mmCIF file of C-alpha atoms in Angstrom:
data_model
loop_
_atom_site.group_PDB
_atom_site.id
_atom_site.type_symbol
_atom_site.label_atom_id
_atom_site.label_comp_id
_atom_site.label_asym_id
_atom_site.label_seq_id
_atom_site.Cartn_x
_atom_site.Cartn_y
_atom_site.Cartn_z
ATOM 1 C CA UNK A 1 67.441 35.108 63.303
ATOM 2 C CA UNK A 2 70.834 33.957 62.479
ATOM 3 C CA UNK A 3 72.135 36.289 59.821
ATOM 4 C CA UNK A 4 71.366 39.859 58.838
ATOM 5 C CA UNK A 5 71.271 40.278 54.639
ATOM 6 C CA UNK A 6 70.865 44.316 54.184
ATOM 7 C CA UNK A 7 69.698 44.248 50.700
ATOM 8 C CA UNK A 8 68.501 42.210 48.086
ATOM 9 C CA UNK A 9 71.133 42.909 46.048
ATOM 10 C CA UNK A 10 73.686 41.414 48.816
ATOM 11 C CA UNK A 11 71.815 38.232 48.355
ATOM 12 C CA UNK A 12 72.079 38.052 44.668
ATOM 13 C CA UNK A 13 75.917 39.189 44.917
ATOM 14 C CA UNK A 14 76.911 36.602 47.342
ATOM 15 C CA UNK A 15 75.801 34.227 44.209
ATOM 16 C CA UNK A 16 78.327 35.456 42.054
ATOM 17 C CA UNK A 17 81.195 35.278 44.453
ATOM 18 C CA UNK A 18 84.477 33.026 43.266
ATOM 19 C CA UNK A 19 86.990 34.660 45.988
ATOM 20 C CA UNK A 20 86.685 34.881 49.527
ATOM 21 C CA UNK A 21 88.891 36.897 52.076
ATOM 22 C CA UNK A 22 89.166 36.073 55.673
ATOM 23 C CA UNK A 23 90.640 38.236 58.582
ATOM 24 C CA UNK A 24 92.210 35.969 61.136
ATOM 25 C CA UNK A 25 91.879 37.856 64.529
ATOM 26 C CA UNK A 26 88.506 37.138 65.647
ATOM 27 C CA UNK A 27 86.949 35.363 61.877
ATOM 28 C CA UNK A 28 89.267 32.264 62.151
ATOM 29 C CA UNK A 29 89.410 32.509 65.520
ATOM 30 C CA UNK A 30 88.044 33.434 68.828
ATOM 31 C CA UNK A 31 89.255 36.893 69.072
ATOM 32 C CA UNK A 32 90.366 35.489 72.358
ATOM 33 C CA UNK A 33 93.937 36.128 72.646
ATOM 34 C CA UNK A 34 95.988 34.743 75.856
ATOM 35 C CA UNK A 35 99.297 34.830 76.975
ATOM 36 C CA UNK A 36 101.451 31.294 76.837
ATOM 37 C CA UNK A 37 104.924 32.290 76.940
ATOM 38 C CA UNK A 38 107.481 35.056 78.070
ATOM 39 C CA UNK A 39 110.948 35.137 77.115
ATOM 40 C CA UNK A 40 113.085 36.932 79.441
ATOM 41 C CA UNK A 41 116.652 38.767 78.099
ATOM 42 C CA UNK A 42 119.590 38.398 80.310
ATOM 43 C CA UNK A 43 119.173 39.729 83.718
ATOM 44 C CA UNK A 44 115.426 40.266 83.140
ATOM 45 C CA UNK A 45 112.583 39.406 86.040
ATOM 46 C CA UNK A 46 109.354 37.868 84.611
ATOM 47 C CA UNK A 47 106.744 40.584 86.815
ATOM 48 C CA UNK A 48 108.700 43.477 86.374
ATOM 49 C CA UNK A 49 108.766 42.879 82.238
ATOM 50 C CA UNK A 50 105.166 42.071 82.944
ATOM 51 C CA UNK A 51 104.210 45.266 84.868
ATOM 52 C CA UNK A 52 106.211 47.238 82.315
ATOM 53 C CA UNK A 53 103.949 45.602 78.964
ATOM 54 C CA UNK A 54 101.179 45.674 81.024
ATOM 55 C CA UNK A 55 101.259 48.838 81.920
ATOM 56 C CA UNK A 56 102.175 50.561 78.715
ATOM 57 C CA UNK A 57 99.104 48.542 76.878
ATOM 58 C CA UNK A 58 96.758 49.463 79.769
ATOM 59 C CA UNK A 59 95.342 52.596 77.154
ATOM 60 C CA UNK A 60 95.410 49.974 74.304
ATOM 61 C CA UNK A 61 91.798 48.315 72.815
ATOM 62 C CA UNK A 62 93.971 45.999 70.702
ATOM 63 C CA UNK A 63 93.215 42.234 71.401
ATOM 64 C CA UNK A 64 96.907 41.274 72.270
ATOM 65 C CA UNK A 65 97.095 44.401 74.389
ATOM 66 C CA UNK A 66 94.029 43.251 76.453
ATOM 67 C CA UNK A 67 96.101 39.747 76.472
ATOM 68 C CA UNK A 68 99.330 41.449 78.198
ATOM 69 C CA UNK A 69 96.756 43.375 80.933
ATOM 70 C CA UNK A 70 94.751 40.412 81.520
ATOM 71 C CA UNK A 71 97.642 38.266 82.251
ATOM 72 C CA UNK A 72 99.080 40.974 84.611
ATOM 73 C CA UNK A 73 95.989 41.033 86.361
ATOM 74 C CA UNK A 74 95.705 37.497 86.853
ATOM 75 C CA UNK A 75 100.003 37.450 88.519
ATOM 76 C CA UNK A 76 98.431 39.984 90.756
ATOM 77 C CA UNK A 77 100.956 42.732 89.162
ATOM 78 C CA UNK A 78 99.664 46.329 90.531
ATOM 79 C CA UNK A 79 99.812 48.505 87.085
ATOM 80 C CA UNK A 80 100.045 52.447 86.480
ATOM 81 C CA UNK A 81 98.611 54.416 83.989
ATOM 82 C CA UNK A 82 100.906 55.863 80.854
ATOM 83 C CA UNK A 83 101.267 59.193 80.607
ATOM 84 C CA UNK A 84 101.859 59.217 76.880
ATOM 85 C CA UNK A 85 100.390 56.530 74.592
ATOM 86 C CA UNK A 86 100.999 56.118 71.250
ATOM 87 C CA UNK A 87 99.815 53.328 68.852
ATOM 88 C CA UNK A 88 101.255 52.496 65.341
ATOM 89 C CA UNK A 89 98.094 50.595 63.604
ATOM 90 C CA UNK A 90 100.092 47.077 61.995
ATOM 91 C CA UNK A 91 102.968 47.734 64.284
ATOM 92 C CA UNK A 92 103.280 48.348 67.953
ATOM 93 C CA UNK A 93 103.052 50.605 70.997
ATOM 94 C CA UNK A 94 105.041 53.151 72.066
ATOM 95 C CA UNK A 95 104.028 54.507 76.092
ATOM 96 C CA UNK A 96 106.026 56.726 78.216
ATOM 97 C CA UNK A 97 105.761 55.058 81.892
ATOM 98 C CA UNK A 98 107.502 57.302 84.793
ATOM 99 C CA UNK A 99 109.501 58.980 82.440
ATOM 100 C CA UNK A 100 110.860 55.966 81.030
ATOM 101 C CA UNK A 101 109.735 54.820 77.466
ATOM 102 C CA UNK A 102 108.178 51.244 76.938
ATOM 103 C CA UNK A 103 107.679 49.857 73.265
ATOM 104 C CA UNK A 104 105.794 46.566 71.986
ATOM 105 C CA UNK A 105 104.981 45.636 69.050
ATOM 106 C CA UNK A 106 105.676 43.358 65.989
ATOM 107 C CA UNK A 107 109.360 42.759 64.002
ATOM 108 C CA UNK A 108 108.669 45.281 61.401
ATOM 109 C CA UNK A 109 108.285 47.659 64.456
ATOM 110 C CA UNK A 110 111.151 47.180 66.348
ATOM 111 C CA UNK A 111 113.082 47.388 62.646
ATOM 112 C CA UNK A 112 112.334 50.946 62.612
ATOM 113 C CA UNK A 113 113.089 51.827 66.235
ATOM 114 C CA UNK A 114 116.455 50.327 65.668
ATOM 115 C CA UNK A 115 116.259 47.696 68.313
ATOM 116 C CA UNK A 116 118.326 44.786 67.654
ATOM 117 C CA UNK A 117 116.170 41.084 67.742
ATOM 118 C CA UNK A 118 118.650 39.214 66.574
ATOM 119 C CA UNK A 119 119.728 37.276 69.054
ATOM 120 C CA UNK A 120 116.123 35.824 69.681
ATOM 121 C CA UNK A 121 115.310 35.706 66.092
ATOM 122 C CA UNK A 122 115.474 31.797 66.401
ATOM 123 C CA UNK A 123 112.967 31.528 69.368
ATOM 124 C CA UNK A 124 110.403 34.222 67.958
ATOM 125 C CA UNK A 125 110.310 31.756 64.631
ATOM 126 C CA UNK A 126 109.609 28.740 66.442
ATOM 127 C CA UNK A 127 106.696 30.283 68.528
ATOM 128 C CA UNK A 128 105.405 31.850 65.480
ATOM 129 C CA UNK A 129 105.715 28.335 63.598
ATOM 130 C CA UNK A 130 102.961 27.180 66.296
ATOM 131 C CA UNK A 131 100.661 29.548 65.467
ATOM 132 C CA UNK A 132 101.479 32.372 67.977
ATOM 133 C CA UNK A 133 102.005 35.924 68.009
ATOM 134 C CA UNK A 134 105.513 37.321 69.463
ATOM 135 C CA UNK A 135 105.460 40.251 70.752
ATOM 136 C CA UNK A 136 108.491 42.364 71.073
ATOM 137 C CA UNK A 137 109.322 44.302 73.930
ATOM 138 C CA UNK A 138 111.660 47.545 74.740
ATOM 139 C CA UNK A 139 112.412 49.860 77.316
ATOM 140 C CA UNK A 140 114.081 52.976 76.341
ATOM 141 C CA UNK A 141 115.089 51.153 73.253
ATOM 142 C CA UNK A 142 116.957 48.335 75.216
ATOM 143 C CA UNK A 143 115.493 45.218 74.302
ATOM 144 C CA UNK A 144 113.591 42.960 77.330
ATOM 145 C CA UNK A 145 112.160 40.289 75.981
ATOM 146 C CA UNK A 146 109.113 38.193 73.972
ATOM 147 C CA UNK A 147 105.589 37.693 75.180
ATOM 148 C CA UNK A 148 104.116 35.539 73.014
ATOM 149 C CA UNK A 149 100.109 35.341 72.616
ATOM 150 C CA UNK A 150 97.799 32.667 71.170
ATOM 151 C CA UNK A 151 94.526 32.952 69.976
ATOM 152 C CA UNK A 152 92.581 29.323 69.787
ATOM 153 C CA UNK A 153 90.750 28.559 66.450
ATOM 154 C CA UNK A 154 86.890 28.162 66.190
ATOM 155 C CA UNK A 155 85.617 24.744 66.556
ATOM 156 C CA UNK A 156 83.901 25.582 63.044
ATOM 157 C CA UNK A 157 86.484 27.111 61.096
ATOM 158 C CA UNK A 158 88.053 24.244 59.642
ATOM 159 C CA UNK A 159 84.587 22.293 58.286
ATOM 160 C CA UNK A 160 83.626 26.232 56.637
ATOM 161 C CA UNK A 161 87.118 26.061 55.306
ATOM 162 C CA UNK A 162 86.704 23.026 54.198
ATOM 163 C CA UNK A 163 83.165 23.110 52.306
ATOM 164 C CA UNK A 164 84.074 26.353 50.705
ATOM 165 C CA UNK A 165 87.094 25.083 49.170
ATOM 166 C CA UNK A 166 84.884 21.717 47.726
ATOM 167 C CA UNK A 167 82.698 24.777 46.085
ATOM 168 C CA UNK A 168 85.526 25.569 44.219
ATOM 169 C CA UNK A 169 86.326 29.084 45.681
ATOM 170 C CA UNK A 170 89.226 30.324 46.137
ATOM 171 C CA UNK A 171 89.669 30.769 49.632
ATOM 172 C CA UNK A 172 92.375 33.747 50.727
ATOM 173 C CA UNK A 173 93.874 34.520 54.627
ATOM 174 C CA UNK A 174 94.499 38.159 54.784
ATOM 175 C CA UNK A 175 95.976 39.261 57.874
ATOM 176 C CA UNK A 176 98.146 41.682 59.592
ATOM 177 C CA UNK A 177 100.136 39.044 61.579
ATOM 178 C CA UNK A 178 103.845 37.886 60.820
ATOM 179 C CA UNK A 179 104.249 35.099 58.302
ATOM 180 C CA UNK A 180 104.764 31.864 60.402
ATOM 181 C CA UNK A 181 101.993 32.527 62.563
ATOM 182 C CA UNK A 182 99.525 33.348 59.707
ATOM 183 C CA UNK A 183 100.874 29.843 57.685
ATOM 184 C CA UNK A 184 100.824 28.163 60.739
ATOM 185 C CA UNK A 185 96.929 29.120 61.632
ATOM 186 C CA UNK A 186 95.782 28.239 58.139
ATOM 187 C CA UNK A 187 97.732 25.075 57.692
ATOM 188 C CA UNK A 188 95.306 24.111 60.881
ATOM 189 C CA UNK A 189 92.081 25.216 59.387
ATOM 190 C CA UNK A 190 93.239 24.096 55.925
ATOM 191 C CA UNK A 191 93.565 27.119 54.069
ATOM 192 C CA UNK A 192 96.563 27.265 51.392
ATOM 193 C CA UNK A 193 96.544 31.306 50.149
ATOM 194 C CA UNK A 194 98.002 33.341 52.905
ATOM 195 C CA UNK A 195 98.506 36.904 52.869
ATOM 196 C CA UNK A 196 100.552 38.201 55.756
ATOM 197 C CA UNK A 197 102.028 41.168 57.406
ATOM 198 C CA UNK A 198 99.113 43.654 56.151
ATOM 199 C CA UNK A 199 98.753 46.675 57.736
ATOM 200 C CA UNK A 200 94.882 47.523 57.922
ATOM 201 C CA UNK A 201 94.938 50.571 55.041
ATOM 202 C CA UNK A 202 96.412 47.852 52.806
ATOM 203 C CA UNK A 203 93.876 45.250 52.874
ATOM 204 C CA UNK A 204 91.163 47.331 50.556
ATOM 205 C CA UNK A 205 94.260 47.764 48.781
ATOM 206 C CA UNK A 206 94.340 43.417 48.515
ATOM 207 C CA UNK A 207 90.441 43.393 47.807
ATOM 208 C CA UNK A 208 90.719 46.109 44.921
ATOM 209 C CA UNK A 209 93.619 44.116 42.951
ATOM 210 C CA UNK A 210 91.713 40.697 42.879
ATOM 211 C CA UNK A 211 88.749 42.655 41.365
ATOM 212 C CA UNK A 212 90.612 44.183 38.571
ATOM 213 C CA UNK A 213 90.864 40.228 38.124
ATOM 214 C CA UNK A 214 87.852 40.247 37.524
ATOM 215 C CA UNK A 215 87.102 38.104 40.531
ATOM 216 C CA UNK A 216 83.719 38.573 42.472
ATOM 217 C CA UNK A 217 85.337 39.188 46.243
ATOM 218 C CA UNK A 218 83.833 39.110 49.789
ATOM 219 C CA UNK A 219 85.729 39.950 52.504
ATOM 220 C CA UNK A 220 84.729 38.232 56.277
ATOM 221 C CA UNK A 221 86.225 40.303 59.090
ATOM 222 C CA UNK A 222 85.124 41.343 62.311
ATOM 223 C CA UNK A 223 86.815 44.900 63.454
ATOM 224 C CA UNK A 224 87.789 48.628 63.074
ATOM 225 C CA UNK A 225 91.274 47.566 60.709
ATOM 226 C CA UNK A 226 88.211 45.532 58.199
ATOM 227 C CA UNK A 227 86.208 48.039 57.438
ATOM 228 C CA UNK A 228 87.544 49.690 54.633
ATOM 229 C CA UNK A 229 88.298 46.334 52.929
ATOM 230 C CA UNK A 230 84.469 45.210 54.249
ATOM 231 C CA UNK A 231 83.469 48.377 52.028
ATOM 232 C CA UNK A 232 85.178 47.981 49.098
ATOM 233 C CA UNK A 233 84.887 43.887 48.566
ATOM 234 C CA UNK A 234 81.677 43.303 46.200
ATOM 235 C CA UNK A 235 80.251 41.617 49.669
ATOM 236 C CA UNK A 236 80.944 42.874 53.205
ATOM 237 C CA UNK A 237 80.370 39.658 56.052
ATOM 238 C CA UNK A 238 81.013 40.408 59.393
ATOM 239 C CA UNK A 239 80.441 38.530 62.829
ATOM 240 C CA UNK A 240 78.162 39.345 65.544
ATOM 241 C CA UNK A 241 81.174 40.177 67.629
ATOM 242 C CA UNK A 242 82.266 42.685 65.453
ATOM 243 C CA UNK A 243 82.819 46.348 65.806
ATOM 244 C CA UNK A 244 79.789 48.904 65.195
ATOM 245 C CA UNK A 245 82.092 50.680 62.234
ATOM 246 C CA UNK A 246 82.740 47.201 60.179
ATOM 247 C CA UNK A 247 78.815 46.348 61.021
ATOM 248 C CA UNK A 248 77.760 49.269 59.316
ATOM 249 C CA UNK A 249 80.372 48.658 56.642
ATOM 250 C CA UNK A 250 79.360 44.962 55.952
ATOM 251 C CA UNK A 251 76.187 43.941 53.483
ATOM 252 C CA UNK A 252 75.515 40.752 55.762
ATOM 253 C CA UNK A 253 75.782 39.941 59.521
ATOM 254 C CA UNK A 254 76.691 36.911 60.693
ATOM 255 C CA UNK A 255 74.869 36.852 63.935
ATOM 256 C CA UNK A 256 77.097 34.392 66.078
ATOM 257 C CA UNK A 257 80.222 33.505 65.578
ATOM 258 C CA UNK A 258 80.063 30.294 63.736
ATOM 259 C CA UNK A 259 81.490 30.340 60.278
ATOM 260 C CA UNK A 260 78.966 28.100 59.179
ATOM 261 C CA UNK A 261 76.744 30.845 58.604
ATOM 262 C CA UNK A 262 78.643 31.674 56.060
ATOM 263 C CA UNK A 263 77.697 28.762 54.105
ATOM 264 C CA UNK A 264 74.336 29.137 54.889
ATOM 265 C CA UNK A 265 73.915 32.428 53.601
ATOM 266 C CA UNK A 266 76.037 31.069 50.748
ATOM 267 C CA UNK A 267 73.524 28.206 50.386
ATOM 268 C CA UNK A 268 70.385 30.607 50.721
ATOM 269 C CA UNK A 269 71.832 32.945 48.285
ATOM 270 C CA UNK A 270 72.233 30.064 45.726
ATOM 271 C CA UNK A 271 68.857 28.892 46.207
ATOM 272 C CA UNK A 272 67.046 31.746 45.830
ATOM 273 C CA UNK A 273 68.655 32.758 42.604
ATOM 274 C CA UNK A 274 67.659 29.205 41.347
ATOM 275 C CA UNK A 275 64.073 29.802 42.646
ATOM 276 C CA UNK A 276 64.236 33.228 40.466
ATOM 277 C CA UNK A 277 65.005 31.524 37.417
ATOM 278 C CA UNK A 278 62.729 28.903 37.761
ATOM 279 C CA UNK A 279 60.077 31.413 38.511
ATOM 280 C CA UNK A 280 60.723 33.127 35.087
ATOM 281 C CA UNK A 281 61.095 29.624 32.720
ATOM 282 C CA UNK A 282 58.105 28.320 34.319
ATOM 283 C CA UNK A 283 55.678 32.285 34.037
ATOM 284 C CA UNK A 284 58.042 32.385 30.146
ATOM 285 C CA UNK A 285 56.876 29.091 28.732
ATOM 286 C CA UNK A 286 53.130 29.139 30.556
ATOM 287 C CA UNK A 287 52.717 32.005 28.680
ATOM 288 C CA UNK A 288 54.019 31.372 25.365
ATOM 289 C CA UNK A 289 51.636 27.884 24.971
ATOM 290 C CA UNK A 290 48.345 29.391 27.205
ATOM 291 C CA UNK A 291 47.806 32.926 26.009
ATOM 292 C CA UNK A 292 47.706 31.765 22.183
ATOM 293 C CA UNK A 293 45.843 28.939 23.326
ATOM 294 C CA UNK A 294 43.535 31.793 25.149
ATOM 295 C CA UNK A 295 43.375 33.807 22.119
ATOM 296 C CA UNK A 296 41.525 30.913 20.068
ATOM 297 C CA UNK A 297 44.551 29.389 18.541
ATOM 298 C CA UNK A 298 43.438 26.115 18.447
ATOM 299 C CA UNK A 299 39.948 27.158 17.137
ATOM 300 C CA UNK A 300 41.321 27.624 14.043
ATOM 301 C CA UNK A 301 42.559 24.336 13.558
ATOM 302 C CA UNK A 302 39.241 23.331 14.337
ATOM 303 C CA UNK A 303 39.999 23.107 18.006
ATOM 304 C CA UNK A 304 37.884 24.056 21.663
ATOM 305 C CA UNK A 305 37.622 27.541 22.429
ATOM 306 C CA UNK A 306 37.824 28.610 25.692
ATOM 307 C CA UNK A 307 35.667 30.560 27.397
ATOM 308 C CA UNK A 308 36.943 33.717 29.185
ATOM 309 C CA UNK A 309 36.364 32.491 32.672
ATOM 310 C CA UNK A 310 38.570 29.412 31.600
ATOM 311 C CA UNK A 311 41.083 31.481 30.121
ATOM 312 C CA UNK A 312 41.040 33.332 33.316
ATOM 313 C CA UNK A 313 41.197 30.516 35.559
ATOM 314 C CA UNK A 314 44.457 29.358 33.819
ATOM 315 C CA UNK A 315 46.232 32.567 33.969
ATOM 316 C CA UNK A 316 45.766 32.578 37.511
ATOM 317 C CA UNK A 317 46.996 28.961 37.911
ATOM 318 C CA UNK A 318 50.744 30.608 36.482
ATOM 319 C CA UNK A 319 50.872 32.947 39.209
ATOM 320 C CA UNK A 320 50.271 30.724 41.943
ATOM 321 C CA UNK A 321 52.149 28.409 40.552
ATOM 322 C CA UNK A 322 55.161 30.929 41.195
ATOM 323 C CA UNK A 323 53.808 31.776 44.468
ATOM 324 C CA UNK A 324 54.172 28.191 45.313
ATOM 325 C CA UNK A 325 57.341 27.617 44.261
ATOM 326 C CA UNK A 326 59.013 30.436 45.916
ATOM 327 C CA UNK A 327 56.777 30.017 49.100
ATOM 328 C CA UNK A 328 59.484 26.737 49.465
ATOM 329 C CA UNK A 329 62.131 28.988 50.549
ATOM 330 C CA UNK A 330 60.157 28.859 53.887
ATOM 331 C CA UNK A 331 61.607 25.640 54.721
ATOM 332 C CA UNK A 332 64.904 26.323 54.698
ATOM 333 C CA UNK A 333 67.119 25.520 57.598
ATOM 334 C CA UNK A 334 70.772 26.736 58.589
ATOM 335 C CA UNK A 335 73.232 24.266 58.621
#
């Protein structure tokens, strides 16, 4: 089994859809995250900087917290538990670490602390123009420096991307990550609506506004900051990676990781609707030439009569008939 449909009412809804919403973080790509670059401020040693993000996102389940740790690990950088830790969902980290506080966390986040970036404005744009994530850090609200993080694209993405978009749909990135590095990820995979710098409350908020479009939405995420926006979209798709809470939010699991699934379930949904249809033309117009037929119809016209074991015969021909034709959903194969 490669995909989970709940209902058969997700099946027929996935039919109807003419938007679709993508998380980035884990949907687009591996969910992955790794460390590529640190930027140091003046005066500034790489391990300590290290064993102060590292430390401070030691309490954190955020992918580009588990980045920061993993690369500390790997330098051999001895860490120590925060004894405060406080996390701002969209923004950042704040931890207190032997008294001392440490703060990461995204432009928008440093903004309100009142920590002036300015000065490495320049070099947080270009990272984020090559599809990574800067992340900003403080201590005591003294700026320190950048660790940037980069999270490689599926091998898929690009191909889903691309058939979905040759279907006509109107294919949407909404994320929570800055600007550059959300255009720069879906330049790569090909995708040309971008919605960036959403904080995870606001992305039902997104879903609920392209309805009262009128649109037919489904929203493909993986974790805790998609499930609202899993809930509300007419069509909830999450990965097999994803969290238990946007599981039990979505209508359809994607049991791997590959976003062609997507257009399978896509192409299954499409199929079976058309095998529905053709199920009620053919039982529709069977019906409206046998059962007058049946009735003696053609008798009258000085015609045969059938007999009601013929009669009976024919009727059952129409339903296996049906039977038949939807019993060819058996052969189909995932892309």
């Amino acid at each position: 089994m490669v995909f989970l449909i709940k209902s058969g009412e997700a099946l027929e809804t996935t039919h109807h859809v003419k938007t679709i919403l993508f998380d980035k973080t884990g949907t687009i790509t591996k969910g992955k995250p790794v460390v590529t670059d640190i930027i140091l401020a003046e005066n500034m040693d790489r391990n300590f900087l290290l064993f102060l993000a590292a430390s401070a996102e030691k309490a954190s389940e955020h992918p580009l917290g588990e980045a920061i740790v993993k690369e500390a690990e790997i330098v051999g950088i001895d860490l120590v538990e925060p004894s405060i830790f406080e996390s701002f969902s969209g923004l950042g980290i704040n931890a207190i670490l032997k008294g001392t506080e440490v703060s990461l966390g995204n432009e928008e986040f440093f903004k309100q602390l009142n920590i002036d970036i300015s000065k490495f404005k320049l070099i947080s744009d270009n990272l984020a123009s090559k599809g990574k994530t800067p992340v900003y850090i403080a201590n005591d609200r003294i700026f320190l420096g950048i660790i940037a993080i980069e999270d490689t694209i599926k091998p898929a993405s690009a191909l889903a991307i691309q058939k979905l978009n040759k279907l006509g749909l109107n294919v949407v990135m909404l994320t929570g990550d800055n600007k550059l590095t959300a255009q720069a990820i879906a330049n790569q995979v090909g995708i040309t609506n971008v919605i960036s710098e959403v904080l995870p409350q606001e992305k039902a908020y997104y879903v609920k506004m392209l309805q009262s479009k009128e649109h037919r939405v489904a929203m493909v995420g993986n974790g805790i900051n998609d499930a609202l926006a899993l809930a509300q979209a007419d069509i909830g798709f999450v990965m097999g990676s994803g969290t238990d809470i946007a599981m039990e939010s979505a209508d359809i699991i994607l049991m791997n990781d590959d976003l062609q699934l997507l257009m399978s379930t896509i192409d299954l949904s499409k199929k079976t609707i058309w095998n529905i249809k053709s199920n009620l033309y053919w039982a529709f117009a069977y019906n409206m030439l046998s059962v007058p037929i049946a009735m003696g119809v053609l008798n009258i016209f000085w015609g045969p009569l059938l007999s009601p074991l013929i009669a009976g015969v024919a009727m059952s021909f129409s339903s296996i008939t049906v039977l038949l034709n939807s019993l060819r959903l058996k052969n189909f194969k995932v892309k």
